[in-house]
Short mmCIF file of C-alpha atoms and ligand atoms in Angstrom, two decimals:
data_model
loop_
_atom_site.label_atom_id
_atom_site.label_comp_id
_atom_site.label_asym_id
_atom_site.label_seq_id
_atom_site.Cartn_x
_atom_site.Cartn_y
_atom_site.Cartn_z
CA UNK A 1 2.51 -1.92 -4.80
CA UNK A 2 1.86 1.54 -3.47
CA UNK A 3 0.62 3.22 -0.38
CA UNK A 4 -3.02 3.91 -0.68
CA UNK A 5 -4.88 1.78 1.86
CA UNK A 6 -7.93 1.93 3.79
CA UNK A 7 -7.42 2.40 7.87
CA UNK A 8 -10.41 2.50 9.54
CA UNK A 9 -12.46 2.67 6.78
CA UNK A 10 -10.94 5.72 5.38
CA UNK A 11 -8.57 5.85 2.69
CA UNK A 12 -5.04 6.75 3.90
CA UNK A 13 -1.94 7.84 1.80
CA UNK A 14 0.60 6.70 3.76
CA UNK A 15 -0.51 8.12 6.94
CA UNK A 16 -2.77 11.13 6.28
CA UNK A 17 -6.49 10.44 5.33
CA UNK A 18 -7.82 11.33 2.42
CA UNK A 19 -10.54 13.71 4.01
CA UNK A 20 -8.25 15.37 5.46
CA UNK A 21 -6.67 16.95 1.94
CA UNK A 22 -9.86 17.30 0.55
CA UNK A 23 -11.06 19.62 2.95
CA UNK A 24 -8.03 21.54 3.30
CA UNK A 25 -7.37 21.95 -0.19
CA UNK A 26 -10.29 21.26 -2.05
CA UNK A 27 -10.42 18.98 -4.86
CA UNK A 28 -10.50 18.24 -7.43
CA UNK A 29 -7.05 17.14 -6.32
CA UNK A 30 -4.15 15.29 -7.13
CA UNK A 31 -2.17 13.77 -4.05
CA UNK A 32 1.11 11.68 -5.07
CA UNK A 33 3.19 9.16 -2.29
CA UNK A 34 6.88 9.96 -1.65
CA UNK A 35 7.10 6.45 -0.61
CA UNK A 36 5.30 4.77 -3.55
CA UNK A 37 7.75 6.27 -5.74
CA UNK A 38 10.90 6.08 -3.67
CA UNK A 39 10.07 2.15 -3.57
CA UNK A 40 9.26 2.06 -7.48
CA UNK A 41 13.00 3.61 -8.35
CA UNK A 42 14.25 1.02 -5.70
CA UNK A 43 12.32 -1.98 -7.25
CA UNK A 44 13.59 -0.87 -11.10
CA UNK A 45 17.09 -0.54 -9.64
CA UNK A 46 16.99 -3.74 -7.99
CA UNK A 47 15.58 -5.17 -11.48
CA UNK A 48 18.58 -3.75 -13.63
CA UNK A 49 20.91 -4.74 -10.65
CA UNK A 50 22.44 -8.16 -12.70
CA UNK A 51 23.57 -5.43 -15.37
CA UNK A 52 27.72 -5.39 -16.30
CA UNK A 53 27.40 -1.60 -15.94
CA UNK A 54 25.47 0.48 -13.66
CA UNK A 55 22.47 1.71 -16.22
CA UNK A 56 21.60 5.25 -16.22
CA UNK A 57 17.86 5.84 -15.13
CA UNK A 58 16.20 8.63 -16.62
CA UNK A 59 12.88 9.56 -15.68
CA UNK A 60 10.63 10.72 -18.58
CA UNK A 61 9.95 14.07 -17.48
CA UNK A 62 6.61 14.43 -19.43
CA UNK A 63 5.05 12.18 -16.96
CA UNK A 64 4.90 13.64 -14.05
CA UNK A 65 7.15 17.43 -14.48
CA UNK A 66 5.66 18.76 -10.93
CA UNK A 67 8.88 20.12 -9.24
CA UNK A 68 8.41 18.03 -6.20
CA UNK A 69 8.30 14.97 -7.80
CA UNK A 70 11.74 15.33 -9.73
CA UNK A 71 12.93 16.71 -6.78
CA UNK A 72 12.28 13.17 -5.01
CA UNK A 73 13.63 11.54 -7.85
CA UNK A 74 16.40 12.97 -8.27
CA UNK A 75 17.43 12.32 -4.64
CA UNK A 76 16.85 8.76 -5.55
CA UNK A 77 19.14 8.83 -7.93
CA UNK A 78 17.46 9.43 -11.04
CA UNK A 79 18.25 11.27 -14.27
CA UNK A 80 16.15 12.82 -16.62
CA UNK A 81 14.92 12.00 -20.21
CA UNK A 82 13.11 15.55 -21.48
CA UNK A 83 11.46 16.85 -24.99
CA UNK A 84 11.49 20.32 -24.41
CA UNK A 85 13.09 23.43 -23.26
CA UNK A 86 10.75 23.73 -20.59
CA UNK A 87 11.14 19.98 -19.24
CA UNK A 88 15.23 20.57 -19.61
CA UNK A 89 15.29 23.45 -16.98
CA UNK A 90 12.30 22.01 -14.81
CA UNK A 91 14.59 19.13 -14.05
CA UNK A 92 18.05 20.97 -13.97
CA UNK A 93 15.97 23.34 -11.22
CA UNK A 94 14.92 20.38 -8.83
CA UNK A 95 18.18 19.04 -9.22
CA UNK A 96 18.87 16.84 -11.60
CA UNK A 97 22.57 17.05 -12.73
CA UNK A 98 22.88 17.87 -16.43
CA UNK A 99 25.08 15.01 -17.13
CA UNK A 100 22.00 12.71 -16.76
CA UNK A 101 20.11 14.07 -18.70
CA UNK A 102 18.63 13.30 -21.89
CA UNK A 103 16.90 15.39 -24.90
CA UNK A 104 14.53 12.91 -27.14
CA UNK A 105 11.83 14.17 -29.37
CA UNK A 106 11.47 14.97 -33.19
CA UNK A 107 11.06 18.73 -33.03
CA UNK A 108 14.27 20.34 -30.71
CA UNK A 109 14.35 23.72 -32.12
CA UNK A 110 17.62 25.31 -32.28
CA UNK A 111 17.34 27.41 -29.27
CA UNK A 112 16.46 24.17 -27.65
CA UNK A 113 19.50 22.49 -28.77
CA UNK A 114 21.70 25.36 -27.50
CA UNK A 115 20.39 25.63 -24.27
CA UNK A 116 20.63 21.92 -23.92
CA UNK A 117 24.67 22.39 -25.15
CA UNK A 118 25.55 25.24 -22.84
CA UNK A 119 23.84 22.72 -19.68
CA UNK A 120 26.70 19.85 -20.93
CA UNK A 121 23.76 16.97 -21.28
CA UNK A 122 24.75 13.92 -21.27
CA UNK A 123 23.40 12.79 -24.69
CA UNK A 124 20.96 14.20 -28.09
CA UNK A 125 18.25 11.12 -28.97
CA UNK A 126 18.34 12.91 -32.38
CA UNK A 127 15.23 11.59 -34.60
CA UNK A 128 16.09 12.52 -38.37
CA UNK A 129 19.20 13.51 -40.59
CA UNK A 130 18.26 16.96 -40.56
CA UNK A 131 18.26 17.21 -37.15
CA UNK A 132 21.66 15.99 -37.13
CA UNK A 133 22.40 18.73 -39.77
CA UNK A 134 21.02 21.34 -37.24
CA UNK A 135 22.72 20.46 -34.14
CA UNK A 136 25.97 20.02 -36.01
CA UNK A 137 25.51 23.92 -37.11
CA UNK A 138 24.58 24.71 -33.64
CA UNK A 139 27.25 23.30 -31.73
CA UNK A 140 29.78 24.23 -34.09
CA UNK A 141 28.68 27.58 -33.74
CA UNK A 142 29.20 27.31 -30.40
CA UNK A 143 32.69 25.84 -30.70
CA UNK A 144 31.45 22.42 -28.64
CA UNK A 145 30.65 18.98 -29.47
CA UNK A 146 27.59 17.10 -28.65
CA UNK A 147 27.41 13.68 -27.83
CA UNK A 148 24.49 12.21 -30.22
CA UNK A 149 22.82 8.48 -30.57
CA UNK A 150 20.19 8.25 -33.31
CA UNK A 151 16.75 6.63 -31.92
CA UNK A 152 15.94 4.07 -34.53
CA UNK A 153 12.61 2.87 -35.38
CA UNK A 154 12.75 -0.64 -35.50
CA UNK A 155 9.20 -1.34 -36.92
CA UNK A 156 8.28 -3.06 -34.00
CA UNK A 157 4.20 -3.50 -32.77
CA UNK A 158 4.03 -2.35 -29.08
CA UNK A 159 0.97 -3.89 -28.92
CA UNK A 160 -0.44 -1.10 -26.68
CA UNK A 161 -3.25 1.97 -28.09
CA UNK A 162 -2.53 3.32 -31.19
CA UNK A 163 -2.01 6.80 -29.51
CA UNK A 164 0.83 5.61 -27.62
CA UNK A 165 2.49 3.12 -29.58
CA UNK A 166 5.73 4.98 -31.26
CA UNK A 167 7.86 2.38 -32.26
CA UNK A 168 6.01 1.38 -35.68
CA UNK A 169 7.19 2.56 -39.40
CA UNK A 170 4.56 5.05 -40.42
CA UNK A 171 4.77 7.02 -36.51
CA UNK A 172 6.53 9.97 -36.75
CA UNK A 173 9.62 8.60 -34.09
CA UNK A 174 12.99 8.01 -34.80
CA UNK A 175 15.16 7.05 -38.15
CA UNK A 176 13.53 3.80 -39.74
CA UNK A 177 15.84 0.30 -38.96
CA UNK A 178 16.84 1.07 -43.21
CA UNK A 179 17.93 3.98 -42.58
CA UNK A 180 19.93 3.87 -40.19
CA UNK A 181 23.59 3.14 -41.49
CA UNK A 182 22.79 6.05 -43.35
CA UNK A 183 21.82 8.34 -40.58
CA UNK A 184 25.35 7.08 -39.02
CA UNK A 185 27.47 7.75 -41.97
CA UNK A 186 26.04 11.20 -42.81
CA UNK A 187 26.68 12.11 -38.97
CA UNK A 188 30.49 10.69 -38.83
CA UNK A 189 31.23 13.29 -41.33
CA UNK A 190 29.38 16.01 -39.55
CA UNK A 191 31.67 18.36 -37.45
CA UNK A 192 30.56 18.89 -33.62
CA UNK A 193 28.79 16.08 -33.07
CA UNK A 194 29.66 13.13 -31.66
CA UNK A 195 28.03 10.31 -32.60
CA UNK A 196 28.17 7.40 -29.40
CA UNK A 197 24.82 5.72 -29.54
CA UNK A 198 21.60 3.79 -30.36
CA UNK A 199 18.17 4.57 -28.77
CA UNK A 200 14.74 3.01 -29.15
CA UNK A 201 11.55 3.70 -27.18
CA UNK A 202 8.72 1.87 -29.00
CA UNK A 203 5.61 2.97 -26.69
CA UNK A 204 3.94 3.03 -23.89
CA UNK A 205 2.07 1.22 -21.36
CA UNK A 206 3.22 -2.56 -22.65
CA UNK A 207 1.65 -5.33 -21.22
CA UNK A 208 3.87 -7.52 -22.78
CA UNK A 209 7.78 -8.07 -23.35
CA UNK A 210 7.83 -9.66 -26.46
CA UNK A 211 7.53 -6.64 -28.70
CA UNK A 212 10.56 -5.10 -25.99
CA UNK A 213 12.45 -7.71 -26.62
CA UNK A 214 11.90 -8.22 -30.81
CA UNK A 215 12.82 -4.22 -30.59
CA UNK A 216 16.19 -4.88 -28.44
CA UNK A 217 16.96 -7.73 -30.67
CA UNK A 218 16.86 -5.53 -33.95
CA UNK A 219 18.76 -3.22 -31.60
CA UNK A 220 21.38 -5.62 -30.61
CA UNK A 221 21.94 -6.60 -34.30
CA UNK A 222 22.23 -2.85 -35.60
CA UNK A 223 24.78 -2.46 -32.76
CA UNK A 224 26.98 -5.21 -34.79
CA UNK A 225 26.45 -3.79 -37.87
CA UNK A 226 27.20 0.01 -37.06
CA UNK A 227 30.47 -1.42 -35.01
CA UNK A 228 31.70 -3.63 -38.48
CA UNK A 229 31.38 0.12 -39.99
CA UNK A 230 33.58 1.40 -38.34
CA UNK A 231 31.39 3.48 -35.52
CA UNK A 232 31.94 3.88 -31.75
CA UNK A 233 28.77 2.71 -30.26
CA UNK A 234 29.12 3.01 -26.76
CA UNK A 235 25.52 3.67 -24.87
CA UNK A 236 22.01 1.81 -26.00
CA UNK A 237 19.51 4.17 -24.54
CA UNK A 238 16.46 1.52 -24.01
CA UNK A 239 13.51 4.12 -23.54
CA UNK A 240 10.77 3.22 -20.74
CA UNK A 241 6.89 2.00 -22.09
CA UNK A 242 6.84 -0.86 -19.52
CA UNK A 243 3.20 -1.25 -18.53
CA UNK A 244 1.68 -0.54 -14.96
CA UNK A 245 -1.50 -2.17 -13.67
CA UNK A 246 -4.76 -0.19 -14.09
CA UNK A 247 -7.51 -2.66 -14.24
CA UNK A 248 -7.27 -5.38 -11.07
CA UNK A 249 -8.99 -7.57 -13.46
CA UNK A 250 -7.22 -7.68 -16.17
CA UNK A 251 -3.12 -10.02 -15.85
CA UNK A 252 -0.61 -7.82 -13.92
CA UNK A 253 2.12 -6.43 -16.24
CA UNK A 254 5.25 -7.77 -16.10
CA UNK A 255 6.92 -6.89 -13.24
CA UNK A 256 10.26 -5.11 -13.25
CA UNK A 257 12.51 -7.86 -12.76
CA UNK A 258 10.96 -9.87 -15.95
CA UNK A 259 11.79 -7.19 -17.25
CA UNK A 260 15.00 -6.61 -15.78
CA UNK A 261 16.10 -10.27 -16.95
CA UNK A 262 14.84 -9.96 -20.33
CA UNK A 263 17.25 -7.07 -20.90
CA UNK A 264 20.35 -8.75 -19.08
CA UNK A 265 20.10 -11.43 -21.58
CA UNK A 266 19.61 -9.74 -24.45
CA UNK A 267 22.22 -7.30 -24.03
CA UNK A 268 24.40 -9.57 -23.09
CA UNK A 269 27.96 -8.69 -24.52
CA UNK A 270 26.87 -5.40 -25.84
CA UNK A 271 29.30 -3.94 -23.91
CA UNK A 272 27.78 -0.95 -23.88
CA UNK A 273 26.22 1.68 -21.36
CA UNK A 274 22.65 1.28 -20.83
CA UNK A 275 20.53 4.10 -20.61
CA UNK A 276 16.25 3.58 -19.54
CA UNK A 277 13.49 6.13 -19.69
CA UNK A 278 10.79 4.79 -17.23
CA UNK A 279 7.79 7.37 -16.98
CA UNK A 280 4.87 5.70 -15.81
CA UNK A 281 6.15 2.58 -14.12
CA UNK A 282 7.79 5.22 -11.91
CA UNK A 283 5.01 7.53 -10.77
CA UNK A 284 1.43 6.07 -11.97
CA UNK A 285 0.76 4.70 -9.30
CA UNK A 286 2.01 6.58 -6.97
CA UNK A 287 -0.65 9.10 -7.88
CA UNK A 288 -4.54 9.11 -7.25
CA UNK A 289 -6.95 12.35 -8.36
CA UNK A 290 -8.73 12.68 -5.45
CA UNK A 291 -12.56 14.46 -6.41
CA UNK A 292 -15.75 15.03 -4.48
CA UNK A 293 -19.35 13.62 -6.10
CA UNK A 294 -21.30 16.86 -7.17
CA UNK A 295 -24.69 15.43 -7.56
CA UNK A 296 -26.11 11.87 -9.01
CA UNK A 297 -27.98 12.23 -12.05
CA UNK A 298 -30.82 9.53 -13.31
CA UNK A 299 -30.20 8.38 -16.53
CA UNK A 300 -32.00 6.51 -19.19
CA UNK A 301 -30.36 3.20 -18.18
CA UNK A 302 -27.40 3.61 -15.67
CA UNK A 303 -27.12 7.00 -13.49
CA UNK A 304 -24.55 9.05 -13.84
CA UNK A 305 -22.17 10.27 -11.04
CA UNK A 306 -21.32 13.76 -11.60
CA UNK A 307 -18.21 14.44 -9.69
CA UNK A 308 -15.78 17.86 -9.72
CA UNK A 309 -12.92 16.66 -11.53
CA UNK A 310 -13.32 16.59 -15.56
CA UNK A 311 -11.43 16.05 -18.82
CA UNK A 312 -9.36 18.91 -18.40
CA UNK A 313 -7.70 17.60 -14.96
CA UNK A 314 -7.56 13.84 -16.13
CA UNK A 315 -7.18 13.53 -19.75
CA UNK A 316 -6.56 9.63 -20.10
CA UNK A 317 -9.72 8.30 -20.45
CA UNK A 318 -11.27 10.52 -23.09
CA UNK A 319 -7.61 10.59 -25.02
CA UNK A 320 -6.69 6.85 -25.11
CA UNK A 321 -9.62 5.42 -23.44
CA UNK A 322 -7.91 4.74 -20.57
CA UNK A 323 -9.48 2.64 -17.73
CA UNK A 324 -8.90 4.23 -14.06
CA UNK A 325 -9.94 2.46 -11.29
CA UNK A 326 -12.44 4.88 -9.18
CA UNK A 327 -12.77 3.90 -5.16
CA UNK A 328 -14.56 5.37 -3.01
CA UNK A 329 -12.70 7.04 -0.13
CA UNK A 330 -15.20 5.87 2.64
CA UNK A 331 -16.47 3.25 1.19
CA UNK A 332 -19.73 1.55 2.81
CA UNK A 333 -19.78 -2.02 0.79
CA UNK A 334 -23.54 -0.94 -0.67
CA UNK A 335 -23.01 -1.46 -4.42
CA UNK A 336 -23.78 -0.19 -8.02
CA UNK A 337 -23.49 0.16 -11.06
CA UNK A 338 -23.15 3.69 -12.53
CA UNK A 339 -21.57 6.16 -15.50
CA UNK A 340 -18.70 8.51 -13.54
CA UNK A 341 -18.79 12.00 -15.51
CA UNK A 342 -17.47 15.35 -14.93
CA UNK A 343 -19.31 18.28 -15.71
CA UNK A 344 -17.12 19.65 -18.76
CA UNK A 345 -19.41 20.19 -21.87
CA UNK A 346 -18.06 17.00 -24.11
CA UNK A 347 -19.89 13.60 -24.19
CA UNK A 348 -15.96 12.64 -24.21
CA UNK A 349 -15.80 14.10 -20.52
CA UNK A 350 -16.80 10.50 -18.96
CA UNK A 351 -14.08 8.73 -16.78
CA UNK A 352 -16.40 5.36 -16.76
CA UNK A 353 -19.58 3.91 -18.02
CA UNK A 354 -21.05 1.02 -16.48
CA UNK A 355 -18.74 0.92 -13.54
CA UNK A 356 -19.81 -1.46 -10.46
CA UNK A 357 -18.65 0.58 -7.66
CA UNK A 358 -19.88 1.73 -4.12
CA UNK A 359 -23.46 3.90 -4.37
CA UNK A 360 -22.45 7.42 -4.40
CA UNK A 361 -24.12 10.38 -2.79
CA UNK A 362 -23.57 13.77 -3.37
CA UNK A 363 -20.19 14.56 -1.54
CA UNK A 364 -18.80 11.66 -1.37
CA UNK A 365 -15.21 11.97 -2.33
CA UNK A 366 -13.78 9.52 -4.67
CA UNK A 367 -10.10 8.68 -5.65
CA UNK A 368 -9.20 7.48 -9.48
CA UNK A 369 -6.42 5.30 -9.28
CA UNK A 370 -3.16 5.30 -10.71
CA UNK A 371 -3.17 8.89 -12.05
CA UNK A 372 0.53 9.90 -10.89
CA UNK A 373 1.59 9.88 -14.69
CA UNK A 374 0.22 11.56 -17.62
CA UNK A 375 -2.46 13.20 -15.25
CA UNK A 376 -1.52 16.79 -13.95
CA UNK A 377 0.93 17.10 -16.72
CA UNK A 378 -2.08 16.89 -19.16
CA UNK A 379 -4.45 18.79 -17.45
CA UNK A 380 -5.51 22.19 -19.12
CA UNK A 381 -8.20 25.15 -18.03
CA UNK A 382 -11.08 24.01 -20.88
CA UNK A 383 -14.46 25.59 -19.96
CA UNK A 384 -12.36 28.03 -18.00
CA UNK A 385 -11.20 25.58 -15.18
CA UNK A 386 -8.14 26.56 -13.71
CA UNK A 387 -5.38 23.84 -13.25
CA UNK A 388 -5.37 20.99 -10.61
CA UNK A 389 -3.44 21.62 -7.76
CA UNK A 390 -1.18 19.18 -6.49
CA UNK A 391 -0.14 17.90 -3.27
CA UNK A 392 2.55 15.55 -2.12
CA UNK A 393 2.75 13.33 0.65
CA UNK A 394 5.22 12.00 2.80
CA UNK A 395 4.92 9.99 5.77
CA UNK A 396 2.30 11.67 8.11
CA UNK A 397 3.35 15.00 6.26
CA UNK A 398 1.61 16.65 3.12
CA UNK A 399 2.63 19.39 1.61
CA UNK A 400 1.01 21.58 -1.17
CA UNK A 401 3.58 21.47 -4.02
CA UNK A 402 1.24 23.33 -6.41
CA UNK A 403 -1.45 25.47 -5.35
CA UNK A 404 -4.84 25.76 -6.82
CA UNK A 405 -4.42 28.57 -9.83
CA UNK A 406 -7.20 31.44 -8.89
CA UNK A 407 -9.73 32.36 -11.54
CA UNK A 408 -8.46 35.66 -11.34
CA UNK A 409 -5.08 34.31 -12.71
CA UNK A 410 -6.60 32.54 -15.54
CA UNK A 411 -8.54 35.80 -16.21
CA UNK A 412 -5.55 38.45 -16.06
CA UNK A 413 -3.40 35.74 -18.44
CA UNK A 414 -5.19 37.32 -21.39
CA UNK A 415 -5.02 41.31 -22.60
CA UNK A 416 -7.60 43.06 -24.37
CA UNK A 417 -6.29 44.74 -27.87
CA UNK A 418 -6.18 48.45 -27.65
CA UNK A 419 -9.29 49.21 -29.36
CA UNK A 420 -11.53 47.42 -27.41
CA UNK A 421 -9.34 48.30 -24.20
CA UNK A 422 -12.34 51.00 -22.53
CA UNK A 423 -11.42 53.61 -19.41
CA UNK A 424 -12.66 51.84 -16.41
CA UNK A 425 -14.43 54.10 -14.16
C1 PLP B 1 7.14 9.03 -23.15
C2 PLP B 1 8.52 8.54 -23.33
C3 PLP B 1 9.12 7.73 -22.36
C4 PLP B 1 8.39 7.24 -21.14
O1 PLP B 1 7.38 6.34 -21.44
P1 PLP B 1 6.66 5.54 -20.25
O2 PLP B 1 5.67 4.71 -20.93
O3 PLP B 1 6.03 6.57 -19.37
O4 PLP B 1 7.69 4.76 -19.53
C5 PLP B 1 10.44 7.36 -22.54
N1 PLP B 1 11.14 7.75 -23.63
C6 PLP B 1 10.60 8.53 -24.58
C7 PLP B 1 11.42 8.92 -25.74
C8 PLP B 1 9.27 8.95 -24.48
O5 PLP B 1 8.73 9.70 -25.43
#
């Protein structure tokens, strides 16, 4: 459910038009709903609601890190999960307290894990032995104690594209299901670390629970075994991946409570914290790119729709062939059937090939659904296009919470080497 509807004919986010944006702002553009996502933390809260303890909800950061947006979520209530330095102090800026926050990914560098330390996080998803070696020498050297779970990979098929799926035994992620009482052992003995609990996060964009639930079962299990050994396991950080719907014609996703009641019953007398990591369930589609047709080229079969945004502002489809609906803004009911392209230099710069959808004249502007997670955060300046502004809206207010990035900025970000560095007259 979000708030992107057509009034009058003219698509609305919540109560400012479309148009309106895109001729203030230009586009390409991306416009997110404060309501769509306020009613998205409320629905997943709802969903975990049956749970013995109140969960901790930590929005993956990587999805959407535009200030504005963890700023609303935070006021909703949400945590953070971050993999980098950068996505640590984005959320402790718009307000996220450190003690919900939490640091996965394989590669924290030491300075990461420091900074990170000094903030008081709430927990390390460490993702290797060594990395338990490391943050034992840096928080010792800091005379504090981190509180560490190991993310296990429990060899699990997410069922989702290869590019996203994390939780299988040959991807990089987490400390394989074998290896695990290991992992434990070794970090018991470590000084400065203290080692609290289990974490799993086996992809992205599921369509399905049963590989969720075959990973929390393995979970669940491991739980009993580390306990017998003697170790404290007091949190189970679940990770996010649930799927959103992208396609109308393909079966909705489960919704939130399915989920929700799948994880009541499996954790059932875990008796431990829960901790989730929702990304895109949270903001996808609470986000459309909002771009204007450039011109309509013939081609040898279908013609192609060249429109303003490209690759570089919406990376999905050309990364994981991902399938955006694209809706006209104004639409007049007058069908076709067309390619949707963007006018970067790559054959891979094509949102949609044979796409019914309404005929398209140059100027039109179109919106490409669902593109409130892994859109902006993607996007990079290829063929020298500066970055997609963003712009938020609440009610009948819209604010711009990034501005479009000037040429001239892109330009001056680079320095000429002193020996081709000429006088200027
Ligand atoms: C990307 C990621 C998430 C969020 O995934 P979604 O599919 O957006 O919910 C959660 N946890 C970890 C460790 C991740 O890498």
């Amino acid at each position: 459910m979000d708030h992107f509807d057509l009034r009058d004919g003219v698509m609305h986010v919540e109560d400012v038009a479309l148009p309106e944006i895109a001729a203030a702002v230009g586009t390409p553009v991306y416009v997110y709903s404060t309501a769509t996502m306020e009613r998205h933390v409320r629905v997943f809260r709802e969903a975990l609601a049956a749970l013995p303890q109140p969960p901790l909800v930590a929005f993956a950061v990587k999805a959407n890190p535009n200030a504005a947006v963890l700023a609303t979520l935070a006021r909703a209530g949400l945590g953070a999960d971050v993999v980098s330095a950068g996505e640590l102090l984005r959320a402790i800026h718009a307000g996220v307290s450190p003690d919900r926050i939490v640091f996965s990914g394989v590669g924290k560098t030491a300075d990461e894990m420091t900074l990170a330390l000094r903030h008081g996080i709430f927990q390390f998803n460490l993702e290797s032995e060594p990395e338990a070696e490391m943050l034992s020498e840096v928080a010792t050297g800091l005379g504090m104690v981190a509180p560490v779970a190991f993310r296990i990979n429990p060899d699990v098929d997410a069922g989702t594209h290869a590019k996203i799926s994390t939780g299988k035994s040959e991807n990089k992620f987490g400390v394989a299901y074998d290896r695990a009482h290991a992992a434990y052992t070794l970090a018991r003995n470590l000084p400065g670390l203290k080692v609290r609990g289990v974490a799993v996060h086996i992809g992205s964009q599921l369509t399905d629970l049963g590989p969720l639930e075959a990973a929390f079962g393995k979970i669940g299990t491991l739980i009993d075994s580390l306990r017998r050994a003697g170790h404290a396991i007091e949190v189970a950080d679940l990770g996010g991946g649930l799927g959103v719907p992208y396609d109308p014609a393909l079966p909705v996703p489960p919704l939130p409570a399915a989920y929700g009641e799948m994880v009541a019953r499996i954790t059932a007398g875990w008796n431990t914290r829960l901790v989730f990591e929702p990304g895109r369930l949270i903001v996808a589609n609470a986000g459309v790119l909002l771009t204007r047709v450039i011109r309509v080229k013939q081609g040898v079969n279908e013609p192609f729709v060249v429109v303003d945004a490209a690759m570089n502002d919406l990376m999905r489809p050309s990364l994981y062939d991902a399938w955006h609906d694209i809706r006209a803004v104004q639409p007049h009911g007058d069908r076709f059937v067309a390619n949707v392209v963007g006018p970067v230099c790559e054959s891979g710069d094509t949102f949609a090939m044979h796409r019914h959808m309404d005929r398209a004249a140059p100027d039109d502007l179109l919106a490409f659904m669902t593109a409130g997670a892994y859109g902006a955060t993607m996007a990079g300046t290829y063929n020298s296009r500066p970055l997609t502004p963003e712009v938020m809206v609440s009610g009948n207010k819209w604010s711009v919470v990034r501005a479009r990035q000037p040429i001239e900025a892109l330009i001056a970000a680079d320095n000429l080497p002193p020996w081709l560095a000429t006088e200027t007259a």
